[in-house]
Amino acid sequence: MGIIKTENLTFEYIRRDDEGNVEGITTAVDDVSLDIQAGDFVAILGHNGSGKSTFAKHLNALVAPTEGTVWVDGMDTKEEEHTLDIRQTSGMVFQNPDNQIICTLVEEEVGFGPENIGVPTDEIWECVEKSLKAVGMYRFRKASPNKLSGGQKQRVAIAGIVAMKPKCIVLDEPTAMLDPSGRKDVINILHALNKQENVTIILITHYMEEVIDADHVFVMDEGKVVMEGTPRQIFTQVDKMKELHLDVPQVTEVAYELRMKGLPINQGVLTNAELIAELKRIQG
Amino acid sequence: MSIIADHINYTYEIGTGFERQAIKDISFVIEDGEFIGLIGHTGSGKSTLIQHLNGLVKATSGTVYYNGQDIYDKDYDLKTLRSKVGLVFQYPEHQLFETDIFKDVCFGPKNLGLPKMEVELRAFEALRMVGLEENLYYQSPFDLSGGQKRRVAIAGVLAMKPEVLILDEPTAGLDPKGRDDILECLRYLKEETGMTIILVSHSMEDVAKYVNRIMVMNDGVLMYDDTPKNIFTHYRELEEIGLAAPQVTYIMNDLKNAGFDVNTGAITVDEAVESIMASVR
């Protein structure tokens, strides 16, 4: 069993009108079974309303399945005695950093989590320092989070999670509100945490180019996992991705269009270097 | 008909320890019917700048002219200006509140004191322009998808019949289809009504594909103001200020460096494909 395993996970909620009468039932997550190995970098794609965020909330016991089971590091999320351990194992970062930051100083913000789980003071400071260094925000430790840019705030939010020493971090569109350099910083940090600290990363995003270096990609539609594989296997299917209201990285799209125009380019070009190699091969 | 910014400066919290100059001596002219992309890193002053254009924020010094009139004149009617220059804030769907979509879009024109007939005509027209399916008009706005909600919010501003539409990151958090729907809707508005559109965006690919002119803000200064093609030739400088060029620009530069005779000025997928096809033939 991997660090995250779900078996026939289904989540339904009841829609009610203004008077509280039942209007219908929506199945937000529909029979999802998957197994994520420790140390993997996993991306989840899907259009708005496809069930990605609801799925993500199951991974640190913010919601419990209507049917089926979720195990986080072997713990069943339906068993309430595990809730705190699960949240410590699997930390979550949301889209808007302003909704997640509560303290007046960066270092206090990062120390908030460990303090709440009773880590001794000396260790807290050590941990805060290490976490801030991991996201490249150590020199801002005495700054007010209000004065930081969006990307910097999001890195502080990630440091706050890292300080809890989770085995797994789930990020729900962490770059949606960031400018290009903020986006790049956040993604680079996630890869560094993944490689150096062996933290499992589960990244939900709408930016296809952020997915290229993932180990594994899941695509969701109407609550179901409809595609899964390596980024190359996924992005080879340009038409299918567009059908699912998604996209592919621009270099993949350029290669696809060239192929459509008759150039014998191999499918699944993911990087500029691969495109160059293909064009060179064609020219002989 | 135009917007002129004449040497505007804006300083926050003057006289306190938090004093900070957000806008530094910015001047420009925006003509009717332009489609402008405003880019800059977080905190560069984009949002502050656009709030000057409908008088929500008053410049510390300098002046804004709308259709030749100084909007800081004491006789100037700022209320009318605000219906002429419509501003769509970030996450505008948070401002939806009515029980059905149609009522929500009626709210603005109703507050202008227009007759019921005119209010409803405007609401229909606005919802049609954003391409929302008619069977949704009397549903709750809260049952819509993210992209649909956002189009309803934009319709609410369009129902005010603005001459200029300013949108602050209208595609943030939307999936690729929702993003394309919004951008196509803006293109349609510009072509159909000749409306002036100012799009604040963090997506260089979107800006490259849709706008005619890009303004680049950095640290309160208007650093570049030019066509997309010219702007993205400065991609190294853009990277230094937290921005980037569209992915296509990097592809074309890498190809050029690898010895392919391609046009490094290509900024959209179509242009790139055309140029590569020509070079390998």
PDB file of C-alpha atoms in Angstrom, chain B residues 30-238:
ATOM      1  CA  ILE B  30      -5.571  55.022 -24.559  1.00  0.00           C
ATOM      2  CA  GLU B  31      -7.641  55.450 -27.706  1.00  0.00           C
ATOM      3  CA  ASP B  32     -11.100  54.059 -28.362  1.00  0.00           C
ATOM      4  CA  GLY B  33     -11.333  50.399 -29.259  1.00  0.00           C
ATOM      5  CA  GLU B  34      -7.885  49.354 -28.060  1.00  0.00           C
ATOM      6  CA  PHE B  35      -7.396  45.944 -26.447  1.00  0.00           C
ATOM      7  CA  ILE B  36      -4.646  46.421 -23.892  1.00  0.00           C
ATOM      8  CA  GLY B  37      -2.829  43.918 -21.705  1.00  0.00           C
ATOM      9  CA  LEU B  38      -1.469  45.261 -18.436  1.00  0.00           C
ATOM     10  CA  ILE B  39       1.216  43.038 -16.946  1.00  0.00           C
ATOM     11  CA  GLY B  40       3.567  43.292 -13.984  1.00  0.00           C
ATOM     12  CA  HIS B  41       4.600  41.218 -10.986  1.00  0.00           C
ATOM     13  CA  THR B  42       2.474  41.124  -7.828  1.00  0.00           C
ATOM     14  CA  GLY B  43       2.737  44.487  -6.117  1.00  0.00           C
ATOM     15  CA  SER B  44       3.961  46.345  -9.205  1.00  0.00           C
ATOM     16  CA  GLY B  45       1.051  48.797  -9.084  1.00  0.00           C
ATOM     17  CA  LYS B  46      -1.288  47.379 -11.746  1.00  0.00           C
ATOM     18  CA  SER B  47      -4.383  47.273  -9.557  1.00  0.00           C
ATOM     19  CA  THR B  48      -3.712  50.734  -8.137  1.00  0.00           C
ATOM     20  CA  LEU B  49      -3.278  52.103 -11.648  1.00  0.00           C
ATOM     21  CA  ILE B  50      -6.566  50.755 -12.983  1.00  0.00           C
ATOM     22  CA  GLN B  51      -8.451  52.147 -10.011  1.00  0.00           C
ATOM     23  CA  HIS B  52      -7.307  55.595 -11.128  1.00  0.00           C
ATOM     24  CA  LEU B  53      -9.055  55.189 -14.454  1.00  0.00           C
ATOM     25  CA  ASN B  54     -12.555  55.303 -13.015  1.00  0.00           C
ATOM     26  CA  GLY B  55     -11.772  57.605 -10.140  1.00  0.00           C
ATOM     27  CA  LEU B  56     -11.853  55.046  -7.329  1.00  0.00           C
ATOM     28  CA  VAL B  57      -8.410  56.249  -6.329  1.00  0.00           C
ATOM     29  CA  LYS B  58      -7.375  59.879  -6.754  1.00  0.00           C
ATOM     30  CA  ALA B  59      -3.832  60.574  -7.874  1.00  0.00           C
ATOM     31  CA  THR B  60      -1.608  62.348  -5.337  1.00  0.00           C
ATOM     32  CA  SER B  61      -0.469  64.518  -8.238  1.00  0.00           C
ATOM     33  CA  GLY B  62      -1.147  64.563 -11.971  1.00  0.00           C
ATOM     34  CA  THR B  63      -4.469  64.214 -13.744  1.00  0.00           C
ATOM     35  CA  VAL B  64      -6.641  61.731 -15.595  1.00  0.00           C
ATOM     36  CA  TYR B  65      -8.702  62.967 -18.550  1.00  0.00           C
ATOM     37  CA  TYR B  66     -11.686  61.028 -19.802  1.00  0.00           C
ATOM     38  CA  ASN B  67     -12.890  62.139 -23.236  1.00  0.00           C
ATOM     39  CA  GLY B  68     -10.990  65.358 -22.794  1.00  0.00           C
ATOM     40  CA  GLN B  69     -12.419  66.240 -19.405  1.00  0.00           C
ATOM     41  CA  ASP B  70     -10.368  66.405 -16.227  1.00  0.00           C
ATOM     42  CA  ILE B  71     -12.002  63.864 -13.904  1.00  0.00           C
ATOM     43  CA  TYR B  72     -10.676  65.723 -10.847  1.00  0.00           C
ATOM     44  CA  ASP B  73     -12.626  68.899 -11.735  1.00  0.00           C
ATOM     45  CA  LYS B  74     -14.969  69.660  -8.881  1.00  0.00           C
ATOM     46  CA  ASP B  75     -17.950  69.757 -11.272  1.00  0.00           C
ATOM     47  CA  TYR B  76     -17.059  66.439 -12.876  1.00  0.00           C
ATOM     48  CA  ASP B  77     -19.646  63.710 -12.385  1.00  0.00           C
ATOM     49  CA  LEU B  78     -17.669  60.715 -11.101  1.00  0.00           C
ATOM     50  CA  LYS B  79     -20.809  58.625 -10.863  1.00  0.00           C
ATOM     51  CA  THR B  80     -21.311  58.780 -14.623  1.00  0.00           C
ATOM     52  CA  LEU B  81     -17.626  58.064 -15.163  1.00  0.00           C
ATOM     53  CA  ARG B  82     -17.977  54.866 -13.155  1.00  0.00           C
ATOM     54  CA  SER B  83     -20.765  53.635 -15.369  1.00  0.00           C
ATOM     55  CA  LYS B  84     -18.689  54.488 -18.465  1.00  0.00           C
ATOM     56  CA  VAL B  85     -15.523  52.834 -17.193  1.00  0.00           C
ATOM     57  CA  GLY B  86     -16.567  49.427 -15.861  1.00  0.00           C
ATOM     58  CA  LEU B  87     -14.204  47.652 -13.525  1.00  0.00           C
ATOM     59  CA  VAL B  88     -14.332  43.888 -13.008  1.00  0.00           C
ATOM     60  CA  PHE B  89     -12.361  43.053  -9.882  1.00  0.00           C
ATOM     61  CA  GLN B  90     -10.465  39.853  -9.110  1.00  0.00           C
ATOM     62  CA  TYR B  91     -12.778  36.975  -8.282  1.00  0.00           C
ATOM     63  CA  PRO B  92     -15.887  38.969  -9.294  1.00  0.00           C
ATOM     64  CA  GLU B  93     -18.074  35.910  -8.657  1.00  0.00           C
ATOM     65  CA  HIS B  94     -17.733  36.650  -4.932  1.00  0.00           C
ATOM     66  CA  GLN B  95     -19.907  39.687  -5.580  1.00  0.00           C
ATOM     67  CA  LEU B  96     -22.839  37.701  -6.971  1.00  0.00           C
ATOM     68  CA  PHE B  97     -25.671  37.725  -4.443  1.00  0.00           C
ATOM     69  CA  GLU B  98     -29.129  37.612  -6.051  1.00  0.00           C
ATOM     70  CA  THR B  99     -31.402  34.565  -6.083  1.00  0.00           C
ATOM     71  CA  ASP B 100     -31.240  34.207  -9.844  1.00  0.00           C
ATOM     72  CA  ILE B 101     -28.798  35.166 -12.532  1.00  0.00           C
ATOM     73  CA  PHE B 102     -31.097  37.526 -14.375  1.00  0.00           C
ATOM     74  CA  LYS B 103     -31.849  39.565 -11.224  1.00  0.00           C
ATOM     75  CA  ASP B 104     -28.166  39.760 -10.446  1.00  0.00           C
ATOM     76  CA  VAL B 105     -27.377  41.299 -13.824  1.00  0.00           C
ATOM     77  CA  CYS B 106     -30.340  43.718 -13.463  1.00  0.00           C
ATOM     78  CA  PHE B 107     -28.984  45.068 -10.181  1.00  0.00           C
ATOM     79  CA  GLY B 108     -26.577  47.608 -11.710  1.00  0.00           C
ATOM     80  CA  PRO B 109     -28.853  49.233 -14.298  1.00  0.00           C
ATOM     81  CA  LYS B 110     -31.738  49.196 -11.780  1.00  0.00           C
ATOM     82  CA  ASN B 111     -29.602  51.339  -9.491  1.00  0.00           C
ATOM     83  CA  LEU B 112     -29.042  53.796 -12.312  1.00  0.00           C
ATOM     84  CA  GLY B 113     -32.792  54.473 -11.951  1.00  0.00           C
ATOM     85  CA  LEU B 114     -33.670  53.241 -15.441  1.00  0.00           C
ATOM     86  CA  PRO B 115     -37.188  52.076 -16.333  1.00  0.00           C
ATOM     87  CA  LYS B 116     -37.855  48.357 -15.798  1.00  0.00           C
ATOM     88  CA  MET B 117     -38.081  47.663 -19.534  1.00  0.00           C
ATOM     89  CA  GLU B 118     -34.679  49.217 -20.230  1.00  0.00           C
ATOM     90  CA  VAL B 119     -33.126  47.406 -17.251  1.00  0.00           C
ATOM     91  CA  GLU B 120     -34.324  44.042 -18.510  1.00  0.00           C
ATOM     92  CA  LEU B 121     -33.318  44.714 -22.100  1.00  0.00           C
ATOM     93  CA  ARG B 122     -29.838  45.573 -20.927  1.00  0.00           C
ATOM     94  CA  ALA B 123     -29.632  42.447 -18.787  1.00  0.00           C
ATOM     95  CA  PHE B 124     -30.668  40.218 -21.709  1.00  0.00           C
ATOM     96  CA  GLU B 125     -28.186  41.920 -23.999  1.00  0.00           C
ATOM     97  CA  ALA B 126     -25.370  41.591 -21.455  1.00  0.00           C
ATOM     98  CA  LEU B 127     -26.031  37.904 -20.808  1.00  0.00           C
ATOM     99  CA  ARG B 128     -26.168  37.279 -24.532  1.00  0.00           C
ATOM    100  CA  MET B 129     -22.819  39.019 -25.012  1.00  0.00           C
ATOM    101  CA  VAL B 130     -21.066  36.807 -22.459  1.00  0.00           C
ATOM    102  CA  GLY B 131     -22.533  33.761 -24.196  1.00  0.00           C
ATOM    103  CA  LEU B 132     -24.434  32.292 -21.260  1.00  0.00           C
ATOM    104  CA  GLU B 133     -27.021  29.672 -22.268  1.00  0.00           C
ATOM    105  CA  GLU B 134     -30.577  31.022 -21.969  1.00  0.00           C
ATOM    106  CA  ASN B 135     -31.879  28.072 -19.953  1.00  0.00           C
ATOM    107  CA  LEU B 136     -29.630  29.208 -17.081  1.00  0.00           C
ATOM    108  CA  TYR B 137     -30.966  32.785 -16.790  1.00  0.00           C
ATOM    109  CA  TYR B 138     -33.398  32.036 -13.961  1.00  0.00           C
ATOM    110  CA  GLN B 139     -31.191  29.663 -12.011  1.00  0.00           C
ATOM    111  CA  SER B 140     -29.227  30.527  -8.927  1.00  0.00           C
ATOM    112  CA  PRO B 141     -25.805  31.956  -9.800  1.00  0.00           C
ATOM    113  CA  PHE B 142     -24.332  29.707  -7.123  1.00  0.00           C
ATOM    114  CA  ASP B 143     -25.083  26.536  -9.080  1.00  0.00           C
ATOM    115  CA  LEU B 144     -22.856  27.581 -11.976  1.00  0.00           C
ATOM    116  CA  SER B 145     -19.279  26.538 -12.699  1.00  0.00           C
ATOM    117  CA  GLY B 146     -16.441  28.937 -11.883  1.00  0.00           C
ATOM    118  CA  GLY B 147     -16.136  30.179 -15.458  1.00  0.00           C
ATOM    119  CA  GLN B 148     -19.885  30.674 -15.844  1.00  0.00           C
ATOM    120  CA  LYS B 149     -20.149  32.607 -12.569  1.00  0.00           C
ATOM    121  CA  ARG B 150     -17.411  34.865 -13.721  1.00  0.00           C
ATOM    122  CA  ARG B 151     -19.171  35.526 -17.032  1.00  0.00           C
ATOM    123  CA  VAL B 152     -22.331  36.432 -15.118  1.00  0.00           C
ATOM    124  CA  ALA B 153     -20.323  38.888 -13.025  1.00  0.00           C
ATOM    125  CA  ILE B 154     -18.906  40.415 -16.211  1.00  0.00           C
ATOM    126  CA  ALA B 155     -22.444  40.641 -17.625  1.00  0.00           C
ATOM    127  CA  GLY B 156     -23.384  42.641 -14.520  1.00  0.00           C
ATOM    128  CA  VAL B 157     -20.798  45.238 -15.493  1.00  0.00           C
ATOM    129  CA  LEU B 158     -21.725  45.134 -19.198  1.00  0.00           C
ATOM    130  CA  ALA B 159     -25.349  45.893 -18.308  1.00  0.00           C
ATOM    131  CA  MET B 160     -24.106  49.316 -17.208  1.00  0.00           C
ATOM    132  CA  LYS B 161     -23.182  49.880 -20.900  1.00  0.00           C
ATOM    133  CA  PRO B 162     -19.590  50.880 -20.242  1.00  0.00           C
ATOM    134  CA  GLU B 163     -17.413  52.353 -22.977  1.00  0.00           C
ATOM    135  CA  VAL B 164     -14.314  50.952 -21.347  1.00  0.00           C
ATOM    136  CA  LEU B 165     -14.082  47.569 -19.638  1.00  0.00           C
ATOM    137  CA  ILE B 166     -11.210  46.900 -17.240  1.00  0.00           C
ATOM    138  CA  LEU B 167     -10.720  43.374 -15.895  1.00  0.00           C
ATOM    139  CA  ASP B 168      -8.311  42.482 -13.096  1.00  0.00           C
ATOM    140  CA  GLU B 169      -7.076  38.914 -13.700  1.00  0.00           C
ATOM    141  CA  PRO B 170     -10.399  37.610 -14.980  1.00  0.00           C
ATOM    142  CA  THR B 171      -9.059  34.115 -15.677  1.00  0.00           C
ATOM    143  CA  ALA B 172      -7.233  33.379 -12.385  1.00  0.00           C
ATOM    144  CA  GLY B 173      -8.208  29.943 -11.075  1.00  0.00           C
ATOM    145  CA  LEU B 174     -10.205  28.942 -14.154  1.00  0.00           C
ATOM    146  CA  ASP B 175      -9.567  25.774 -16.125  1.00  0.00           C
ATOM    147  CA  PRO B 176      -8.282  26.140 -19.711  1.00  0.00           C
ATOM    148  CA  LYS B 177     -11.776  25.981 -21.229  1.00  0.00           C
ATOM    149  CA  GLY B 178     -13.194  28.535 -18.761  1.00  0.00           C
ATOM    150  CA  ARG B 179     -10.216  30.759 -19.502  1.00  0.00           C
ATOM    151  CA  ASP B 180     -10.700  30.508 -23.267  1.00  0.00           C
ATOM    152  CA  ASP B 181     -14.442  31.210 -22.935  1.00  0.00           C
ATOM    153  CA  ILE B 182     -13.764  34.457 -21.068  1.00  0.00           C
ATOM    154  CA  LEU B 183     -11.037  35.592 -23.456  1.00  0.00           C
ATOM    155  CA  GLU B 184     -13.111  34.765 -26.542  1.00  0.00           C
ATOM    156  CA  CYS B 185     -15.970  36.711 -24.976  1.00  0.00           C
ATOM    157  CA  LEU B 186     -13.674  39.735 -24.601  1.00  0.00           C
ATOM    158  CA  ARG B 187     -12.519  39.426 -28.206  1.00  0.00           C
ATOM    159  CA  TYR B 188     -16.153  39.273 -29.320  1.00  0.00           C
ATOM    160  CA  LEU B 189     -17.037  42.342 -27.244  1.00  0.00           C
ATOM    161  CA  LYS B 190     -14.212  44.315 -28.742  1.00  0.00           C
ATOM    162  CA  GLU B 191     -15.098  43.338 -32.304  1.00  0.00           C
ATOM    163  CA  GLU B 192     -18.856  43.619 -31.882  1.00  0.00           C
ATOM    164  CA  THR B 193     -19.116  46.794 -29.836  1.00  0.00           C
ATOM    165  CA  GLY B 194     -15.761  48.498 -30.318  1.00  0.00           C
ATOM    166  CA  MET B 195     -15.407  48.662 -26.569  1.00  0.00           C
ATOM    167  CA  THR B 196     -12.008  49.563 -25.150  1.00  0.00           C
ATOM    168  CA  ILE B 197     -10.720  46.661 -23.060  1.00  0.00           C
ATOM    169  CA  ILE B 198      -7.920  46.625 -20.516  1.00  0.00           C
ATOM    170  CA  LEU B 199      -6.925  43.155 -19.346  1.00  0.00           C
ATOM    171  CA  VAL B 200      -4.728  42.727 -16.292  1.00  0.00           C
ATOM    172  CA  SER B 201      -3.114  39.307 -16.492  1.00  0.00           C
ATOM    173  CA  HIS B 202      -0.339  37.073 -15.208  1.00  0.00           C
ATOM    174  CA  SER B 203      -0.596  34.809 -18.223  1.00  0.00           C
ATOM    175  CA  MET B 204       1.816  35.870 -20.937  1.00  0.00           C
ATOM    176  CA  GLU B 205       0.327  33.299 -23.336  1.00  0.00           C
ATOM    177  CA  ASP B 206      -3.127  34.871 -23.023  1.00  0.00           C
ATOM    178  CA  VAL B 207      -1.868  38.396 -23.430  1.00  0.00           C
ATOM    179  CA  ALA B 208       0.208  37.418 -26.473  1.00  0.00           C
ATOM    180  CA  LYS B 209      -2.774  35.805 -28.144  1.00  0.00           C
ATOM    181  CA  TYR B 210      -5.404  38.475 -27.613  1.00  0.00           C
ATOM    182  CA  VAL B 211      -4.239  42.044 -27.083  1.00  0.00           C
ATOM    183  CA  ASN B 212      -2.959  44.727 -29.481  1.00  0.00           C
ATOM    184  CA  ARG B 213      -0.837  46.590 -26.978  1.00  0.00           C
ATOM    185  CA  ILE B 214       0.934  45.717 -23.753  1.00  0.00           C
ATOM    186  CA  MET B 215       1.780  47.983 -20.869  1.00  0.00           C
ATOM    187  CA  VAL B 216       4.371  46.633 -18.423  1.00  0.00           C
ATOM    188  CA  MET B 217       4.446  47.893 -14.852  1.00  0.00           C
ATOM    189  CA  ASN B 218       7.436  47.474 -12.593  1.00  0.00           C
ATOM    190  CA  ASP B 219       7.692  48.935  -9.119  1.00  0.00           C
ATOM    191  CA  GLY B 220       5.148  51.674  -9.847  1.00  0.00           C
ATOM    192  CA  VAL B 221       6.761  52.696 -13.145  1.00  0.00           C
ATOM    193  CA  LEU B 222       5.376  52.115 -16.626  1.00  0.00           C
ATOM    194  CA  MET B 223       8.434  50.307 -17.972  1.00  0.00           C
ATOM    195  CA  TYR B 224       7.295  49.370 -21.485  1.00  0.00           C
ATOM    196  CA  ASP B 225       4.291  50.343 -23.584  1.00  0.00           C
ATOM    197  CA  ASP B 226       4.350  48.710 -27.016  1.00  0.00           C
ATOM    198  CA  THR B 227       2.978  45.975 -29.283  1.00  0.00           C
ATOM    199  CA  PRO B 228       3.131  42.393 -27.918  1.00  0.00           C
ATOM    200  CA  LYS B 229       5.747  41.458 -30.503  1.00  0.00           C
ATOM    201  CA  ASN B 230       8.078  44.244 -29.440  1.00  0.00           C
ATOM    202  CA  ILE B 231       7.463  43.715 -25.737  1.00  0.00           C
ATOM    203  CA  PHE B 232       8.376  40.032 -25.792  1.00  0.00           C
ATOM    204  CA  THR B 233      11.688  40.644 -27.546  1.00  0.00           C
ATOM    205  CA  HIS B 234      12.666  42.018 -24.119  1.00  0.00           C
ATOM    206  CA  TYR B 235      12.061  38.669 -22.467  1.00  0.00           C
ATOM    207  CA  ARG B 236      15.315  38.754 -20.506  1.00  0.00           C
ATOM    208  CA  GLU B 237      14.384  42.105 -18.973  1.00  0.00           C
ATOM    209  CA  LEU B 238      10.868  40.806 -18.308  1.00  0.00           C
TER     210      LEU B 238
END
